[in-house]
């Protein structure tokens, strides 16, 4: 009941001041309710709304659940095997190579069903983590991937027409960080990666291949790891202890972090049962034996007890943090310059107006530019046309003149031809006249003819 | 959430129900591989986790009762929740009927078997009581839209609360006076406007003045009226998802509107203590199915469909309001009245001229439809 009170008070403080959270105090029941203007009412009979949680559960069953796990660890450390063992199924077969130049994230979604619960499980693996010689860029792809999922959700949430209830939630709910069982301390890469992830996702560190460490070494290793994490300010996921039913279990589990796990899908006969185990010449490491490793604890905590809490934390803490940062980055605030409450919507709309105005201006500019160019081109073309026309005229004139001259010449020629033919005719007439005249005359005539030609 | 599918050839209300189908059939969700688990893992424990969380947080439910005075609204609320929410108002004593419609809300926290329910009941004294009842639905619509507005404002803050208090009206119970004839023009006008914004459950009030045959006839006529005027009351046909829902909801739809009688006094009948109205000719037992249909109403509202009412309010009505608000705000000029809906949009959202909405026909059609009625 106290947490309920705390939450009610939280509402009130938010409504009054919209500033930082007040620390919850426990009030008297009456006082709290008077503050809220509500009264507790005793009912005189059975109304029937105790079926409400069942109605809620039914709806969730119809909807199905979504859970996304991110596995970060070096290649070959046993990530896929552990996931297979956790969910008791064989997901994927092939092993990754060690020679990728960059870290990639590979996501795969599976549909599991147990009795009437449908689970959409997404496993995201880091391929090539820790394989490069220069590991400076190793953790950035992981951070980017997580941010990208938040971004996608934020985009959907900000849409005008949105369908959040249908949205396939791809945000990472838990990150299993695999620490290699050196027995000494955290590697620098591990520290750096965890530090950059701790504000974005719930981290559960696990010691992989724990059958390589002896029990005493394991104890020391765990203590060393936790102290390193604490001293470097890395915030790992703490199992919630506010609900009485699971508080005790969670508190004790918190003390066992990081879980030392062994994964195996191979079955070995122990006693007269087949159990999942790894067989060595010196003995058999049973996966589900609590004395051998913490696998059962991990499965309990991750799936049976805290799955819903992990999803809740992701949505209400990590996602809200991302959203707040992103919106503040975009220049939107809750309070305007005079400290009057501005709405996100107003500023968003203001920016939209700006953007449209900008765009309109640019359009105008471009239009004008276009029109100008067209005009210029037109002028040039007109010029060319005019020139062409002038040339044409000129040519025509020249042509005409030529023609006239030629006509002249022709006329002259024709006249000459006529004159010549006349002369020819007359000479022929003279020739055809009687040849009786002595030669002298002929000669005289000939001379006369010749001289007329001269 | 439940998927809501649009049925073909539905009523003219369909365009505004933006209910896409479930994710598995959509392209946006990733390709999933079904996997067989070889043994027990413990995934179903998540249901218990859900229940624990829900019980811790408590539930909220907001119900509004609308009807003329004297139809037994307050008594009905008292009967539904088996407690004295209000003093039943008696005419002629004390408070005179208000001259204008005022809305009164009262909130109670009731608990049953560890389940806490924060119940808010909004009454509407003065509805339909004046001589000129024109636009008497405006304050009610204004109130409903105001609640949506509050929620929207909370939702778009940058620093949001962990759990936004839900004051949106989840269900509106409309009391039809037992004339026995038809729905009155006031009823029709009101229902037409309201069923687009909120889940409406009409009931025949004071059904003890009608005989069983008269009730059936009245019910049929009302159903015809509703169909003729295109009024979709809860449970809406277009939100039935699978065959089970359809069967269940069809049974309910056959009996809508329920003929109810409210009573908050107990009497002894055959040695049992029952809630009922005592008259000279007998005792009308409220929880007896042979006498009236109050148990049906109670079951619908509380025992089986409470979560569904909340879901539809959140996924459909609130989303429609949000779309309308976000679209209109860049059509209206910026100014002090931009965000502050001081007198909240009293009428059902008027059409916003150019819609920047990617699929204008759907929202536009609804808006246009409204403008024809409003003006």
PDB file of C-alpha atoms in Angstrom, chain A residues 52 72 158 167 180-182 222 229-230 255 272 291 296 304 357 376 448 450:
ATOM      1  CA  UNK A  52     -10.251  -6.874 -13.579  1.00  0.00           C
ATOM      2  CA  UNK A  72      27.267  -8.676 -25.972  1.00  0.00           C
ATOM      3  CA  UNK A 158       5.204  11.378 -32.627  1.00  0.00           C
ATOM      4  CA  UNK A 167       3.708  -1.588 -33.094  1.00  0.00           C
ATOM      5  CA  UNK A 180      35.274 -14.026 -20.063  1.00  0.00           C
ATOM      6  CA  UNK A 181      36.387 -16.250 -17.219  1.00  0.00           C
ATOM      7  CA  UNK A 182      39.923 -15.047 -16.783  1.00  0.00           C
ATOM      8  CA  UNK A 222      32.766 -12.141  -8.500  1.00  0.00           C
ATOM      9  CA  UNK A 229      31.802  -2.057 -11.536  1.00  0.00           C
ATOM     10  CA  UNK A 230      30.853  -0.050  -8.500  1.00  0.00           C
ATOM     11  CA  UNK A 255      23.937 -10.736  -4.066  1.00  0.00           C
ATOM     12  CA  UNK A 272      19.133 -42.572 -14.505  1.00  0.00           C
ATOM     13  CA  UNK A 291      25.922 -26.389  -7.143  1.00  0.00           C
ATOM     14  CA  UNK A 296      18.963 -21.827 -12.983  1.00  0.00           C
ATOM     15  CA  UNK A 304      10.085 -16.259 -14.509  1.00  0.00           C
ATOM     16  CA  UNK A 357       8.062  29.160 -44.854  1.00  0.00           C
ATOM     17  CA  UNK A 376      17.436  35.199 -71.473  1.00  0.00           C
ATOM     18  CA  UNK A 448      33.148  43.930-150.632  1.00  0.00           C
ATOM     19  CA  UNK A 450      35.094  40.535-146.882  1.00  0.00           C
TER      20      UNK A 450
END
